[in-house]
PDB file of C-alpha atoms and ligand atoms in Angstrom:
ATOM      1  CA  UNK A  12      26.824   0.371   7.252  1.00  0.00           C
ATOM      2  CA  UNK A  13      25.243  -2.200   5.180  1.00  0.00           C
ATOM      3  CA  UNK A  14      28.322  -3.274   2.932  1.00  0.00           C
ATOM      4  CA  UNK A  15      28.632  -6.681   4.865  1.00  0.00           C
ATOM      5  CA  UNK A  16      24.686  -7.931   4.496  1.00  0.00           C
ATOM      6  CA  UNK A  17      24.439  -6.422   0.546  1.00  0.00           C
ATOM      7  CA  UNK A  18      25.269  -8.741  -2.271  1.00  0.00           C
ATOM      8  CA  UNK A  19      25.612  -5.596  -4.696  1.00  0.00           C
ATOM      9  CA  UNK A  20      25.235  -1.810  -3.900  1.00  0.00           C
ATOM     10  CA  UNK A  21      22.782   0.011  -6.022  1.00  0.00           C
ATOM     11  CA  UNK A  22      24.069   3.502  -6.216  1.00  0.00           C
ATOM     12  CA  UNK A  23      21.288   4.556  -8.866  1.00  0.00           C
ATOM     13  CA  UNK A  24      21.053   4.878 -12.694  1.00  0.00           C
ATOM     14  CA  UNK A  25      19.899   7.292 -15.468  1.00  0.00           C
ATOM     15  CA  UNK A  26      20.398   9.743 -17.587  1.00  0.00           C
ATOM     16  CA  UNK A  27      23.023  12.204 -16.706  1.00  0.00           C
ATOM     17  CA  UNK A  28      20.976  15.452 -18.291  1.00  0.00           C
ATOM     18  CA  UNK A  29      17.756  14.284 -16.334  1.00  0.00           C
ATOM     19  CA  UNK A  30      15.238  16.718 -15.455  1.00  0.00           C
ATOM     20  CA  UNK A  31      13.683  14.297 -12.390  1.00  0.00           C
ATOM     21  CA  UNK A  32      15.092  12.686 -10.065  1.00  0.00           C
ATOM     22  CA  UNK A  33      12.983   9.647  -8.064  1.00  0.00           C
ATOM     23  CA  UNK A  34      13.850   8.635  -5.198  1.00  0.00           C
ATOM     24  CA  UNK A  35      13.081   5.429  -3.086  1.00  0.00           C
ATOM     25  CA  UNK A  36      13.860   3.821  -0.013  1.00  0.00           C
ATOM     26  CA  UNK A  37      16.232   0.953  -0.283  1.00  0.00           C
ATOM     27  CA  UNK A  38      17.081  -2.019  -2.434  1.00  0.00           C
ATOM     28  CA  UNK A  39      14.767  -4.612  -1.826  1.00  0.00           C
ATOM     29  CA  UNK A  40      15.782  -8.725  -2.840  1.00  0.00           C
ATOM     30  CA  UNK A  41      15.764  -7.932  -6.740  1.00  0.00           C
ATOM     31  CA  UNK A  42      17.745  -4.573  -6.588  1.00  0.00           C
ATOM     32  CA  UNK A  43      20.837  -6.029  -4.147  1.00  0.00           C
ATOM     33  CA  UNK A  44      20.742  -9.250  -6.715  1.00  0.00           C
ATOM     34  CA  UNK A  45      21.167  -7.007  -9.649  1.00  0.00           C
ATOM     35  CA  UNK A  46      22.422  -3.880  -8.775  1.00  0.00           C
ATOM     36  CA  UNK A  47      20.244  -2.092 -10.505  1.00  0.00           C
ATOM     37  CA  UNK A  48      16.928   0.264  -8.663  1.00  0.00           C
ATOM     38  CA  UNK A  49      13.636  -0.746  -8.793  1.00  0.00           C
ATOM     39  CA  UNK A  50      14.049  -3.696 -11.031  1.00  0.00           C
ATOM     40  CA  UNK A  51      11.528  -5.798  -9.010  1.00  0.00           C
ATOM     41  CA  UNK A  52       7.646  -5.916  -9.001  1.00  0.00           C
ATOM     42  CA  UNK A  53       7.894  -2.076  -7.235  1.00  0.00           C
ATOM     43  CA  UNK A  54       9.784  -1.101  -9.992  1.00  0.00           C
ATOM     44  CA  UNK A  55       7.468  -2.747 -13.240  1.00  0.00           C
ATOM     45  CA  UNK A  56       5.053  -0.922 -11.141  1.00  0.00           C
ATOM     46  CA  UNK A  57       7.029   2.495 -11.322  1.00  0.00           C
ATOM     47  CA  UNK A  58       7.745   2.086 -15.223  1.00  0.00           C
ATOM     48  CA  UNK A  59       4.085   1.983 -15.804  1.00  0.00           C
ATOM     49  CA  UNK A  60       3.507   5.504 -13.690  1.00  0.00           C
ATOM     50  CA  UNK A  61       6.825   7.239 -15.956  1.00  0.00           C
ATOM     51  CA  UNK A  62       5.069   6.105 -18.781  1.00  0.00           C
ATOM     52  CA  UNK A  63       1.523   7.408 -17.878  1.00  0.00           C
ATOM     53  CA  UNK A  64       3.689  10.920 -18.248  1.00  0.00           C
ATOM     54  CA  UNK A  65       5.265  10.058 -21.151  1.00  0.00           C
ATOM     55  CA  UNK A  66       8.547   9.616 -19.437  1.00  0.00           C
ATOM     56  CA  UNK A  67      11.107   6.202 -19.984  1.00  0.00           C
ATOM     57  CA  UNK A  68      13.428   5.399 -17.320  1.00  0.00           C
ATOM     58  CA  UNK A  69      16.287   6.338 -19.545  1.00  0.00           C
ATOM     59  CA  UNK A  70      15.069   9.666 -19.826  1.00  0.00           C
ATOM     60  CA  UNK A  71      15.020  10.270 -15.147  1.00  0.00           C
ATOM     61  CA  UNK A  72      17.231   9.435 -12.821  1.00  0.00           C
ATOM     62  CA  UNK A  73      16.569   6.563 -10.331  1.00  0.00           C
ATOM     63  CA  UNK A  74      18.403   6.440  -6.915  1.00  0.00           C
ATOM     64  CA  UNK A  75      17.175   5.109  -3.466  1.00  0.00           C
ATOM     65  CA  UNK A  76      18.097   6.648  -0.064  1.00  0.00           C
ATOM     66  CA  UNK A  77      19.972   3.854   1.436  1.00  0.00           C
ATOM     67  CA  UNK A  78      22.769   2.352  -1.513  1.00  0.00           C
ATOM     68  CA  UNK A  79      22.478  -1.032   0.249  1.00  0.00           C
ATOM     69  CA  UNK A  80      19.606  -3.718   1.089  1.00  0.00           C
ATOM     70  CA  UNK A  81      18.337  -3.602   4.916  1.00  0.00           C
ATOM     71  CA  UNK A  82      18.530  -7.397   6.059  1.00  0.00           C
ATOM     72  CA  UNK A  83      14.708  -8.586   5.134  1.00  0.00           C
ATOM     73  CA  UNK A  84      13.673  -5.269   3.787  1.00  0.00           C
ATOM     74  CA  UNK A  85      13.534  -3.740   7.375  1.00  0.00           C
ATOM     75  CA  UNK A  86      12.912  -0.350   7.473  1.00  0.00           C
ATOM     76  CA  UNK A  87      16.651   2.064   7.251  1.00  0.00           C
ATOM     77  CA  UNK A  88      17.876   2.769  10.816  1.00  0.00           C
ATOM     78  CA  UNK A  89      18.747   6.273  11.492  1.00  0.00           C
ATOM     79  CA  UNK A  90      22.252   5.526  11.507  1.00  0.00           C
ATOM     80  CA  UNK A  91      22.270   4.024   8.148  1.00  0.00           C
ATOM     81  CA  UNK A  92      20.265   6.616   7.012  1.00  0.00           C
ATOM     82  CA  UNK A  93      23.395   9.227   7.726  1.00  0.00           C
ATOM     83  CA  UNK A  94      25.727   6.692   6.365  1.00  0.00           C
ATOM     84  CA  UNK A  95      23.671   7.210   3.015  1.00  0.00           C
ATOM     85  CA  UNK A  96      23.103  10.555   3.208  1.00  0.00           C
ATOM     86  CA  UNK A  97      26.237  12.197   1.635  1.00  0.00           C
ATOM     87  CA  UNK A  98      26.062   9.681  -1.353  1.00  0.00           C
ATOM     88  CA  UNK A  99      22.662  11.121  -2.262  1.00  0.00           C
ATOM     89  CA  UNK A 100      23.048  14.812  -1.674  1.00  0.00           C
ATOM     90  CA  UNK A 101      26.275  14.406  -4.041  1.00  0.00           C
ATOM     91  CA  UNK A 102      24.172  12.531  -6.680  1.00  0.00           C
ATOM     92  CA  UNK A 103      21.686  15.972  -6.130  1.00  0.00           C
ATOM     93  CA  UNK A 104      24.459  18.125  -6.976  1.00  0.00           C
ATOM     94  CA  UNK A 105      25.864  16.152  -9.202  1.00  0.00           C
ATOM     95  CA  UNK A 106      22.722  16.137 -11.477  1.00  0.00           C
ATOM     96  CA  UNK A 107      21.002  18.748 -10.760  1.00  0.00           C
ATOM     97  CA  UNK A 108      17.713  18.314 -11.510  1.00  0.00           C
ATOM     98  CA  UNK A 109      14.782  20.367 -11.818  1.00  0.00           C
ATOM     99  CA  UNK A 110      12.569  18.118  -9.742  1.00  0.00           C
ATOM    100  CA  UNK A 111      13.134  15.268  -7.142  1.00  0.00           C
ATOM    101  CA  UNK A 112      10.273  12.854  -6.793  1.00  0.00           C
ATOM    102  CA  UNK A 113      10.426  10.875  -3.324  1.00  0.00           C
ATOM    103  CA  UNK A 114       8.616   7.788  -3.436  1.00  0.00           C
ATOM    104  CA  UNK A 115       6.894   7.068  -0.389  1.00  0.00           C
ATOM    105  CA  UNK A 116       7.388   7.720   3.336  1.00  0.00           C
ATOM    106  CA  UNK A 117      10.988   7.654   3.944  1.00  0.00           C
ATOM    107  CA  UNK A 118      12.539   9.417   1.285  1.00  0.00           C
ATOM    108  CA  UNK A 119       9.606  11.997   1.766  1.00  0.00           C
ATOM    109  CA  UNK A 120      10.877  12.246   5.596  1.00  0.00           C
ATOM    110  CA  UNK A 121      14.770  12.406   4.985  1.00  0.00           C
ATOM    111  CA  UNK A 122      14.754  14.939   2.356  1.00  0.00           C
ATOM    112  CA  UNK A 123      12.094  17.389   4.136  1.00  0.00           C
ATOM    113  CA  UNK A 124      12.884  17.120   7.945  1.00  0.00           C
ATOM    114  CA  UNK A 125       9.442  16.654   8.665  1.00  0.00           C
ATOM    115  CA  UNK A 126       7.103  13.680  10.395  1.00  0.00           C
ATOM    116  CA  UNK A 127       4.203  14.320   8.504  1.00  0.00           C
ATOM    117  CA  UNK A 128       2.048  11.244   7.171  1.00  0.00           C
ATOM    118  CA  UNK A 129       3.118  10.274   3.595  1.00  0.00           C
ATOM    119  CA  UNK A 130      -1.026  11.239   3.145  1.00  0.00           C
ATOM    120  CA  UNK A 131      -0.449  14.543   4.462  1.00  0.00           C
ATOM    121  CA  UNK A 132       2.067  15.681   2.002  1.00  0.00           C
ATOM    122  CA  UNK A 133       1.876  14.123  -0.850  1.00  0.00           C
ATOM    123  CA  UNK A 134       1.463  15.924  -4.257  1.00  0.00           C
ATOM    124  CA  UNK A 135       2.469  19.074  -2.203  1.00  0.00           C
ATOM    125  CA  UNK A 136       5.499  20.663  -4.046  1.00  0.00           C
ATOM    126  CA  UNK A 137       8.071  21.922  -2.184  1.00  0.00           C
ATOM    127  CA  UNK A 138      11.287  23.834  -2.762  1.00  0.00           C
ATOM    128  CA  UNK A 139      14.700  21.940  -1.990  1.00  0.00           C
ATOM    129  CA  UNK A 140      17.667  23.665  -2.596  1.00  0.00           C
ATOM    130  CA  UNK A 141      20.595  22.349  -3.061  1.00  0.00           C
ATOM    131  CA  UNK A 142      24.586  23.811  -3.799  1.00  0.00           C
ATOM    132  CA  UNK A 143      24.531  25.820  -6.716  1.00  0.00           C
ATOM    133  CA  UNK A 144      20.132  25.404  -7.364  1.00  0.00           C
ATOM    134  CA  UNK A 145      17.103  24.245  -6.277  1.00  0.00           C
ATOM    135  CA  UNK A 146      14.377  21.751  -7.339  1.00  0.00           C
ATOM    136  CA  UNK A 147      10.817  21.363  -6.677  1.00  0.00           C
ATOM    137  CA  UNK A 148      10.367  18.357  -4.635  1.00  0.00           C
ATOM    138  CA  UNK A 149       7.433  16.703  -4.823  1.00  0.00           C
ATOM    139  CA  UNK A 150       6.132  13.560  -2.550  1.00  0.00           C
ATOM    140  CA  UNK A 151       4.272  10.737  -3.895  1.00  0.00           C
ATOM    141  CA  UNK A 152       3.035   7.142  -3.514  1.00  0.00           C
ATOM    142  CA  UNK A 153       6.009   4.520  -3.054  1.00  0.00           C
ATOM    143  CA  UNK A 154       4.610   1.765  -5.662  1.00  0.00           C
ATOM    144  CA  UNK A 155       5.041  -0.747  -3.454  1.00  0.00           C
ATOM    145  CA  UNK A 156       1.981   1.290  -1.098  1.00  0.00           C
ATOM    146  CA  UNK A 157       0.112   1.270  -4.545  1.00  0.00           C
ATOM    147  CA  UNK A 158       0.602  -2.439  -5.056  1.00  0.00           C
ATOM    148  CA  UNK A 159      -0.996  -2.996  -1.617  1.00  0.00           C
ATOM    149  CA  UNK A 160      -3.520  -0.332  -1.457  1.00  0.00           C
ATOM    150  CA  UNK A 161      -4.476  -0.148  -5.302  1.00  0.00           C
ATOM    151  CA  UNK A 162      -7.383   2.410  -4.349  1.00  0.00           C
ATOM    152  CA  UNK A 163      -4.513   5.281  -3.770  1.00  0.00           C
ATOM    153  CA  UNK A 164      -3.607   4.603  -7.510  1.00  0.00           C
ATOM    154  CA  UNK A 165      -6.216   7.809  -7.683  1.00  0.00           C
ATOM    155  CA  UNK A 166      -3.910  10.370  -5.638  1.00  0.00           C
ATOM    156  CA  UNK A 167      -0.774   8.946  -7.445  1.00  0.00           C
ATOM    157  CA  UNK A 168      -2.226  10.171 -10.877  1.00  0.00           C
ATOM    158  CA  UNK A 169      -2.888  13.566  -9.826  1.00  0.00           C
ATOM    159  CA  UNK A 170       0.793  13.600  -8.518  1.00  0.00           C
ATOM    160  CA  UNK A 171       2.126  12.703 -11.684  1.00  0.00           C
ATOM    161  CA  UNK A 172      -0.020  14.356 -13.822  1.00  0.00           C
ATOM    162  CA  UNK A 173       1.148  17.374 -11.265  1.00  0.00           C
ATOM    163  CA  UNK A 174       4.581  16.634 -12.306  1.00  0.00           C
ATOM    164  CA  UNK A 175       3.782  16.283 -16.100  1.00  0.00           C
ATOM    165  CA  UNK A 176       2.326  19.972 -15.672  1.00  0.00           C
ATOM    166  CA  UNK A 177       5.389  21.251 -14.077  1.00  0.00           C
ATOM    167  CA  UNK A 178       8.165  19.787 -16.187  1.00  0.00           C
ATOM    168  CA  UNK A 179       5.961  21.481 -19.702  1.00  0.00           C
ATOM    169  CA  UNK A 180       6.663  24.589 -17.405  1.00  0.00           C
ATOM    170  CA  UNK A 181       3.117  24.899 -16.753  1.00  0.00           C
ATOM    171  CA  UNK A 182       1.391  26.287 -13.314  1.00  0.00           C
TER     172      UNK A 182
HETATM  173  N1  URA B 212      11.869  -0.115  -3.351  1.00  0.00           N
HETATM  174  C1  URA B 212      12.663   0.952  -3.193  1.00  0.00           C
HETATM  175  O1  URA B 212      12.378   1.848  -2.384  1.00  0.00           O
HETATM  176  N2  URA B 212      13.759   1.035  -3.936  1.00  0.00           N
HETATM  177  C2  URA B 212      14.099   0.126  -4.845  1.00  0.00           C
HETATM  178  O2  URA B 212      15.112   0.296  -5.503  1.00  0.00           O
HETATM  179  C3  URA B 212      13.248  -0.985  -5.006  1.00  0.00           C
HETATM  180  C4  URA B 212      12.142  -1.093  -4.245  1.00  0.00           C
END
């Protein structure tokens, strides 16, 4: 556990009646300073994509899979990964949303159970069920992979304009 390292947790924050829930990795240096998810360069980054679709950040739900910053932004360890896990799939059933957007490779890889290359399954809906539903899960671009590889920019605006499609209840 990550309590001792972390200046704040960052459980998550939104709208209680959101439709989509994102999630990312971990708190990076901003997030553990304020508390609040995706509030650094990643997260300016991740405004601009919500409002490609028309969406505000007060209108989704924003959590991360690990509540607490890994020293230096390492990646989670399996261990802290567990530690996490609970929180999240309470927030899930909690909020029940109609779709759960994982940002990058981790999330993608907790939440599915599979190894595949963030390439390989991104903008690939899947269903995730959870107690008492089920959303459509769909993996995208972390922003922070955008930032550094601005060409996949392309991919990420399919995947959103997927998700636009979806949450108008179209095919
Ligand atoms: N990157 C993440 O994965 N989560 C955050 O909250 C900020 C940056």
């Amino acid at each position: 556990c990550l309590s001792r390292t972390r200046t704040r947790t960052v459980p998550g924050e939104g709208s209680p009646s959101a439709e989509v829930l994102f999630v990312g990795e971990a708190p990076g240096r901003d997030e553990d300073r304020r508390g609040r998810p995706f509030v650094g360069a990643a997260g300016r980054l991740l405004d601009r994509m919500l409002a490609a679709i028309d969406l505000r950040r007060e209108d989704v739900f924003i959590a991360n899979i690990l509540k607490c910053r890994p020293p230096g932004n390492r990646d989670p360890l399996p261990d802290e990964i567990e530690a996490c896990r609970p929180h999240l799939l309470r927030q899930i059933a909690a909020l029940r949303p109609r779709f759960l957007v994982t940002l990058g490779r981790v999330p993608s890889h907790v939440l599915l159970g599979t190894t595949l290359g963030i390439t390989r399954i991104r903008g690939i809906p899947r269903e995730f069920p959870y107690p008492g539903g089920s959303a459509v899960l769909i993996p995208m671009f972390h922003p922070s992979y955008l930032l550094r590889n601005p060409a996949a920019k392309r991919e990420a605006w399919a995947d959103l304009k997927l998700l636009r499609r979806l949450l108008a209840g179209g095919e």
